[in-house]
GROMACS .gro file of C-alpha atoms in nm:
model
  351
    1MET     CA    1  23.398   2.368  25.878
    2THR     CA    2  23.284   2.006  25.867
    3ASP     CA    3  23.254   1.828  25.534
    4LEU     CA    4  22.936   1.621  25.509
    5TYR     CA    5  23.140   1.354  25.328
    6ARG     CA    6  23.316   1.293  25.659
    7LEU     CA    7  23.005   1.171  25.839
    8LEU     CA    8  22.902   0.809  25.867
    9PRO     CA    9  22.527   0.759  25.803
   10GLU     CA   10  22.470   0.704  26.176
   11GLU     CA   11  22.646   1.033  26.249
   12MET     CA   12  22.439   1.210  25.984
   13GLU     CA   13  22.124   1.076  26.147
   14GLN     CA   14  22.234   1.194  26.490
   15LEU     CA   15  22.317   1.536  26.346
   16VAL     CA   16  21.967   1.600  26.210
   17ILE     CA   17  21.805   1.463  26.527
   18ASP     CA   18  22.018   1.693  26.742
   19MET     CA   19  21.907   1.982  26.521
   20GLY     CA   20  21.543   1.894  26.596
   21TYR     CA   21  21.451   1.723  26.269
   22PRO     CA   22  21.315   1.370  26.206
   23ARG     CA   23  21.573   1.102  26.129
   24TYR     CA   24  21.450   1.055  25.771
   25ARG     CA   25  21.606   1.391  25.687
   26ALA     CA   26  21.946   1.216  25.711
   27ASP     CA   27  21.860   0.998  25.411
   28GLN     CA   28  21.749   1.311  25.223
   29ILE     CA   29  22.110   1.427  25.261
   30LEU     CA   30  22.285   1.092  25.210
   31LEU     CA   31  22.107   0.990  24.889
   32PRO     CA   32  22.201   1.306  24.696
   33LEU     CA   33  22.556   1.308  24.836
   34TYR     CA   34  22.639   0.967  24.693
   35TYR     CA   35  22.419   0.957  24.383
   36LYS     CA   36  22.348   1.316  24.273
   37PHE     CA   37  22.685   1.476  24.353
   38PRO     CA   38  22.580   1.819  24.484
   39LYS     CA   39  22.849   2.088  24.513
   40ASP     CA   40  22.674   2.290  24.779
   41ILE     CA   41  22.423   2.222  25.057
   42ASN     CA   42  22.173   2.441  24.875
   43ASP     CA   43  22.194   2.195  24.584
   44ILE     CA   44  21.984   1.953  24.794
   45PRO     CA   45  21.634   2.097  24.728
   46GLN     CA   46  21.447   1.817  24.905
   47LEU     CA   47  21.575   1.952  25.236
   48PRO     CA   48  21.372   2.230  25.396
   49LYS     CA   49  21.529   2.568  25.334
   50LYS     CA   50  21.552   2.624  25.710
   51LEU     CA   51  21.754   2.304  25.758
   52ARG     CA   52  21.986   2.398  25.473
   53GLN     CA   53  22.044   2.738  25.629
   54GLU     CA   54  22.108   2.588  25.972
   55LEU     CA   55  22.360   2.341  25.831
   56VAL     CA   56  22.550   2.621  25.659
   57GLU     CA   57  22.537   2.843  25.969
   58SER     CA   58  22.664   2.551  26.181
   59GLY     CA   59  22.971   2.521  25.962
   60TYR     CA   60  22.877   2.223  25.747
   61THR     CA   61  22.983   2.211  25.384
   62ILE     CA   62  23.018   1.980  25.085
   63GLY     CA   63  23.387   1.981  25.007
   64SER     CA   64  23.394   1.832  24.660
   65ALA     CA   65  23.737   1.788  24.504
   66LYS     CA   66  23.815   2.027  24.219
   67GLU     CA   67  23.987   1.886  23.914
   68THR     CA   68  24.291   2.090  23.808
   69HIS     CA   69  24.456   1.856  23.558
   70ARG     CA   70  24.353   1.548  23.359
   71VAL     CA   71  24.547   1.309  23.138
   72VAL     CA   72  24.396   1.016  22.947
   73SER     CA   73  24.580   0.716  22.801
   74ASP     CA   74  24.586   0.656  22.427
   75ASP     CA   75  24.333   0.372  22.456
   76GLY     CA   76  24.104   0.585  22.675
   77GLU     CA   77  24.098   0.321  22.947
   78THR     CA   78  24.312   0.503  23.205
   79THR     CA   79  24.239   0.852  23.334
   80LYS     CA   80  24.459   1.028  23.586
   81LEU     CA   81  24.343   1.337  23.772
   82LEU     CA   82  24.509   1.595  23.988
   83LEU     CA   83  24.250   1.712  24.241
   84ASP     CA   84  24.253   2.022  24.459
   85LEU     CA   85  24.115   1.933  24.801
   86ASN     CA   86  24.041   2.289  24.914
   87ASN     CA   87  24.329   2.284  25.161
   88ASP     CA   88  24.612   2.393  24.933
   89ASN     CA   89  24.698   2.030  24.865
   90ALA     CA   90  24.672   1.844  24.537
   91VAL     CA   91  24.623   1.470  24.523
   92GLU     CA   92  24.634   1.214  24.243
   93THR     CA   93  24.353   0.972  24.165
   94VAL     CA   94  24.340   0.722  23.880
   95LEU     CA   95  24.058   0.544  23.697
   96MET     CA   96  24.150   0.216  23.530
   97GLN     CA   97  23.892   0.046  23.311
   98TYR     CA   98  23.885  -0.309  23.179
   99PRO     CA   99  23.643  -0.449  22.919
  100SER     CA  100  23.342  -0.637  23.049
  101SER     CA  101  23.338  -1.014  23.019
  102LYS     CA  102  22.974  -0.985  22.911
  103ILE     CA  103  22.867  -0.876  22.563
  104GLY     CA  104  22.742  -0.520  22.592
  105GLY     CA  105  22.824  -0.510  22.963
  106HIS     CA  106  22.968  -0.214  23.151
  107PRO     CA  107  23.347  -0.206  23.189
  108ARG     CA  108  23.510  -0.289  23.521
  109SER     CA  109  23.599   0.053  23.658
  110THR     CA  110  23.862   0.058  23.931
  111ILE     CA  111  23.946   0.376  24.121
  112CYS     CA  112  24.298   0.398  24.264
  113VAL     CA  113  24.285   0.640  24.558
  114SER     CA  114  24.551   0.816  24.761
  115THR     CA  115  24.562   0.832  25.141
  116GLN     CA  116  24.851   1.077  25.183
  117ILE     CA  117  25.028   1.356  25.000
  118GLY     CA  118  25.373   1.211  24.957
  119CYS     CA  119  25.497   0.915  25.159
  120ALA     CA  120  25.745   0.853  25.439
  121MET     CA  121  25.829   0.494  25.341
  122GLY     CA  122  26.105   0.606  25.104
  123CYS     CA  123  26.081   0.328  24.844
  124VAL     CA  124  26.362   0.417  24.604
  125PHE     CA  125  26.172   0.311  24.289
  126CYS     CA  126  25.850   0.504  24.370
  127ALA     CA  127  25.778   0.858  24.254
  128THR     CA  128  25.576   0.927  24.569
  129GLY     CA  129  25.855   0.790  24.786
  130GLN     CA  130  26.098   1.028  24.617
  131MET     CA  131  25.863   1.316  24.702
  132GLY     CA  132  25.885   1.267  25.079
  133PHE     CA  133  25.594   1.292  25.322
  134LYS     CA  134  25.370   1.600  25.309
  135THR     CA  135  25.048   1.528  25.498
  136ASN     CA  136  24.778   1.272  25.574
  137LEU     CA  137  24.443   1.298  25.396
  138ALA     CA  138  24.123   1.316  25.595
  139ALA     CA  139  23.854   1.055  25.530
  140GLU     CA  140  23.641   1.307  25.343
  141HIS     CA  141  23.929   1.374  25.104
  142ILE     CA  142  23.959   1.003  25.033
  143VAL     CA  143  23.584   0.974  24.978
  144SER     CA  144  23.584   1.282  24.752
  145GLN     CA  145  23.831   1.115  24.514
  146VAL     CA  146  23.586   0.830  24.460
  147ILE     CA  147  23.288   1.064  24.430
  148HIS     CA  148  23.462   1.272  24.164
  149PHE     CA  149  23.516   0.970  23.939
  150ALA     CA  150  23.171   0.832  24.023
  151GLU     CA  151  23.020   1.150  23.878
  152ILE     CA  152  23.232   1.121  23.564
  153LEU     CA  153  23.128   0.757  23.518
  154GLU     CA  154  22.761   0.831  23.588
  155LYS     CA  155  22.752   1.065  23.291
  156ARG     CA  156  22.868   0.773  23.074
  157GLY     CA  157  22.606   0.540  23.215
  158GLU     CA  158  22.878   0.351  23.405
  159HIS     CA  159  22.967   0.311  23.771
  160VAL     CA  160  23.254   0.240  24.009
  161THR     CA  161  23.301  -0.135  24.047
  162ASN     CA  162  23.626  -0.161  24.242
  163LEU     CA  163  23.845   0.045  24.471
  164VAL     CA  164  24.215   0.004  24.542
  165PHE     CA  165  24.416   0.193  24.803
  166MET     CA  166  24.728   0.197  24.588
  167GLY     CA  167  24.773   0.567  24.515
  168MET     CA  168  24.997   0.818  24.688
  169GLY     CA  169  25.100   0.731  25.042
  170GLU     CA  170  25.099   0.433  25.277
  171PRO     CA  171  24.738   0.354  25.381
  172MET     CA  172  24.840   0.187  25.707
  173ALA     CA  173  25.024   0.504  25.811
  174ASN     CA  174  24.692   0.690  25.795
  175TYR     CA  175  24.494   0.403  25.939
  176ASP     CA  176  24.202   0.568  26.119
  177GLU     CA  177  24.110   0.801  25.833
  178MET     CA  178  24.142   0.518  25.582
  179ILE     CA  179  23.907   0.295  25.783
  180ARG     CA  180  23.654   0.576  25.828
  181ALA     CA  181  23.654   0.631  25.450
  182ILE     CA  182  23.606   0.258  25.386
  183ARG     CA  183  23.313   0.237  25.626
  184ILE     CA  184  23.147   0.535  25.453
  185LEU     CA  185  23.211   0.398  25.105
  186THR     CA  186  23.081   0.048  25.190
  187HIS     CA  187  22.784   0.153  25.404
  188ASP     CA  188  22.450   0.058  25.245
  189ARG     CA  189  22.325   0.410  25.324
  190GLY     CA  190  22.650   0.563  25.198
  191PHE     CA  191  22.823   0.490  24.869
  192GLY     CA  192  22.729   0.121  24.897
  193LEU     CA  193  23.037  -0.043  24.742
  194GLY     CA  194  23.083  -0.410  24.834
  195GLN     CA  195  23.367  -0.476  25.077
  196ARG     CA  196  23.504  -0.756  24.860
  197HIS     CA  197  23.553  -0.503  24.581
  198ILE     CA  198  23.813  -0.312  24.786
  199THR     CA  199  24.185  -0.386  24.819
  200ILE     CA  200  24.433  -0.214  25.048
  201SER     CA  201  24.797  -0.214  24.943
  202THR     CA  202  25.067  -0.174  25.209
  203ILE     CA  203  25.445  -0.179  25.205
  204GLY     CA  204  25.414  -0.409  25.505
  205ILE     CA  205  25.326  -0.224  25.826
  206VAL     CA  206  25.264  -0.531  26.039
  207SER     CA  207  25.074  -0.353  26.317
  208GLY     CA  208  24.831  -0.215  26.057
  209ILE     CA  209  24.782  -0.555  25.893
  210ASP     CA  210  24.703  -0.715  26.228
  211LYS     CA  211  24.468  -0.431  26.320
  212LEU     CA  212  24.288  -0.458  25.986
  213ALA     CA  213  24.234  -0.830  26.045
  214GLU     CA  214  24.031  -0.743  26.355
  215GLU     CA  215  23.800  -0.491  26.179
  216ASN     CA  216  23.547  -0.753  26.065
  217LEU     CA  217  23.580  -0.629  25.708
  218GLN     CA  218  23.603  -0.847  25.397
  219ILE     CA  219  23.873  -0.630  25.243
  220GLY     CA  220  24.142  -0.761  25.011
  221LEU     CA  221  24.502  -0.715  25.125
  222ALA     CA  222  24.803  -0.665  24.898
  223ILE     CA  223  25.151  -0.652  25.054
  224SER     CA  224  25.441  -0.504  24.859
  225LEU     CA  225  25.722  -0.758  24.881
  226HIS     CA  226  25.962  -0.675  24.593
  227SER     CA  227  26.238  -0.906  24.719
  228PRO     CA  228  26.268  -1.258  24.863
  229ASN     CA  229  26.547  -1.157  25.102
  230ASN     CA  230  26.597  -0.886  25.361
  231LYS     CA  231  26.922  -0.746  25.222
  232LEU     CA  232  26.777  -0.654  24.883
  233ARG     CA  233  26.444  -0.545  25.031
  234LYS     CA  234  26.623  -0.303  25.264
  235GLU     CA  235  26.796  -0.148  24.962
  236LEU     CA  236  26.463  -0.101  24.785
  237VAL     CA  237  26.261  -0.005  25.093
  238PRO     CA  238  26.497   0.184  25.328
  239THR     CA  239  26.241   0.192  25.612
  240ALA     CA  240  26.209  -0.190  25.614
  241GLY     CA  241  26.309  -0.368  25.934
  242PRO     CA  242  26.589  -0.627  25.958
  243ASN     CA  243  26.347  -0.921  25.922
  244SER     CA  244  26.080  -0.753  25.715
  245VAL     CA  245  26.038  -1.037  25.463
  246GLU     CA  246  25.958  -1.294  25.731
  247ASP     CA  247  25.751  -1.044  25.931
  248ILE     CA  248  25.518  -0.948  25.646
  249ILE     CA  249  25.473  -1.307  25.527
  250ASP     CA  250  25.375  -1.408  25.880
  251ALA     CA  251  25.137  -1.111  25.900
  252GLY     CA  252  24.981  -1.221  25.570
  253ARG     CA  253  24.923  -1.569  25.711
  254ARG     CA  254  24.754  -1.423  26.019
  255TYR     CA  255  24.534  -1.202  25.802
  256PHE     CA  256  24.425  -1.497  25.591
  257LYS     CA  257  24.356  -1.711  25.898
  258LYS     CA  258  24.144  -1.439  26.057
  259THR     CA  259  23.951  -1.318  25.750
  260GLY     CA  260  23.961  -1.604  25.503
  261ARG     CA  261  24.073  -1.353  25.239
  262ARG     CA  262  24.370  -1.462  25.027
  263VAL     CA  263  24.666  -1.223  25.046
  264THR     CA  264  24.838  -1.091  24.735
  265PHE     CA  265  25.211  -1.017  24.739
  266GLU     CA  266  25.298  -0.741  24.495
  267TYR     CA  267  25.636  -0.771  24.329
  268ALA     CA  268  25.763  -0.479  24.119
  269LEU     CA  269  26.005  -0.620  23.862
  270MET     CA  270  26.309  -0.398  23.802
  271ASP     CA  271  26.560  -0.472  23.530
  272GLY     CA  272  26.886  -0.606  23.670
  273ILE     CA  273  26.772  -0.552  24.030
  274ASN     CA  274  26.524  -0.819  24.136
  275ASP     CA  275  26.427  -0.997  23.814
  276SER     CA  276  26.692  -1.268  23.771
  277PRO     CA  277  26.606  -1.639  23.745
  278GLU     CA  278  26.805  -1.695  24.065
  279ILE     CA  279  26.589  -1.447  24.255
  280ALA     CA  280  26.277  -1.604  24.105
  281GLU     CA  281  26.393  -1.942  24.239
  282GLU     CA  282  26.453  -1.784  24.581
  283LEU     CA  283  26.109  -1.626  24.578
  284SER     CA  284  25.944  -1.953  24.478
  285ARG     CA  285  26.111  -2.134  24.769
  286LEU     CA  286  25.991  -1.862  25.004
  287LEU     CA  287  25.627  -1.870  24.895
  288LYS     CA  288  25.574  -2.231  24.786
  289GLY     CA  289  25.278  -2.378  24.972
  290ASN     CA  290  25.195  -2.038  25.121
  291GLY     CA  291  24.852  -2.020  24.956
  292SER     CA  292  24.904  -1.658  24.860
  293HIS     CA  293  24.904  -1.495  24.518
  294VAL     CA  294  25.192  -1.304  24.356
  295ASN     CA  295  25.118  -1.006  24.133
  296LEU     CA  296  25.418  -0.937  23.912
  297ILE     CA  297  25.437  -0.571  23.814
  298PRO     CA  298  25.686  -0.461  23.547
  299ILE     CA  299  25.781  -0.126  23.693
  300ASN     CA  300  25.658   0.199  23.542
  301PRO     CA  301  25.942   0.441  23.464
  302THR     CA  302  25.982   0.705  23.737
  303ALA     CA  303  26.219   0.989  23.805
  304GLY     CA  304  26.474   0.732  23.924
  305ASP     CA  305  26.710   0.513  23.724
  306PHE     CA  306  26.500   0.196  23.733
  307ARG     CA  307  26.392   0.026  23.410
  308ARG     CA  308  26.132  -0.238  23.338
  309PRO     CA  309  26.264  -0.580  23.235
  310SER     CA  310  26.220  -0.715  22.885
  311THR     CA  311  25.900  -0.904  22.814
  312ASN     CA  312  26.092  -1.232  22.784
  313ARG     CA  313  26.251  -1.178  23.124
  314VAL     CA  314  25.914  -1.105  23.285
  315TYR     CA  315  25.763  -1.423  23.140
  316GLU     CA  316  26.064  -1.627  23.250
  317PHE     CA  317  26.021  -1.499  23.605
  318GLU     CA  318  25.653  -1.596  23.595
  319ARG     CA  319  25.735  -1.940  23.451
  320ILE     CA  320  25.975  -2.020  23.735
  321LEU     CA  321  25.718  -1.926  23.999
  322THR     CA  322  25.436  -2.114  23.827
  323ASN     CA  323  25.645  -2.429  23.782
  324ALA     CA  324  25.721  -2.419  24.155
  325GLY     CA  325  25.349  -2.415  24.232
  326VAL     CA  326  25.329  -2.047  24.326
  327ASN     CA  327  25.009  -1.882  24.204
  328CYS     CA  328  25.102  -1.567  24.011
  329THR     CA  329  24.990  -1.329  23.739
  330ILE     CA  330  25.145  -1.041  23.549
  331ARG     CA  331  24.960  -0.717  23.604
  332VAL     CA  332  24.793  -0.579  23.294
  333GLU     CA  333  24.978  -0.258  23.212
  334LYS     CA  334  24.768   0.057  23.233
  335GLY     CA  335  24.859   0.416  23.165
  336THR     CA  336  25.234   0.388  23.118
  337GLU     CA  337  25.235   0.670  22.862
  338ILE     CA  338  25.050   0.908  23.098
  339SER     CA  339  25.275   0.859  23.403
  340ALA     CA  340  25.011   0.651  23.580
  341ALA     CA  341  25.249   0.538  23.853
  342CYS     CA  342  25.147   0.714  24.176
  343GLY     CA  343  25.316   1.046  24.238
  344GLN     CA  344  25.429   1.111  23.882
  345LEU     CA  345  25.159   1.351  23.770
  346ARG     CA  346  25.182   1.564  24.083
  347THR     CA  347  25.559   1.576  24.047
  348ASP     CA  348  25.531   1.674  23.682
  349ILE     CA  349  25.277   1.951  23.743
  350ILE     CA  350  25.375   2.086  24.086
  351GLY     CA  351  25.739   1.981  24.112
   0.00000   0.00000   0.00000
């Protein structure tokens, strides 16, 4: 069986041509797929019945994700779903909404997608890392996560504005499927999302960062740093190499030089672990003049023993970086009360 959400528009066009139909039939499939959200090939009535039958007989399907669990934050701005991908695997996807800067405007709606079930990186503070690696997701399963929320938003008169690869798994460890999904989601005959509205978050797989820089995509890159020195980073990220701090900062520089896109370093603040003024000073010396941006993230509680720092401690950390000339912000907290950190809902429901 081949999911139609797997095909790039050019591949869809070649498919209908090879089946003996004019190329415009491809657009009669693509338009409904990304804007009408059919659940079955026979839900595309503009296609000739014969073509629909031939697609089904040839093993083509529309593998829409099926929602099995939903939790919504108290303010209604964060929704987390557990989706069944029709392959006995359940994946988490999160919608985070932020008020529009325009009076009466639509909210900014960011979808946080997963690229794997579980993760092999082993970050000790991450619920997904504690789960271990299960499997990679195919491109169509990544696309289906976005489509599912797009349909929910469409019913509200809203739409997807941004996409972040910050859910379950390490995107760079599933590189080819991730890139295929991005090309489908940004294609003007596909989902049509602007490339600059997408960010990929990685724990720091240098080969993947360098490869991404050569893709000719205007994608944002966020690298999870979490420590200014290799000793502490190795404790937090057991799979990190001996010189991982220097390696990922150098990779970030190369990415910026090649793409012109500023790199963000994500820094999860953990009480008593990596949030001291001394560590802030060390981090500021490391990144001063780098031209990058630091996103400070007070950690969401997980199944581990890590706690978020006090508000005063978070602001002190930010103040030290800012005074040193390092551009930084504190991430707006979303969905803490619904276990919005990646991996938590699946762990709670499935175990």
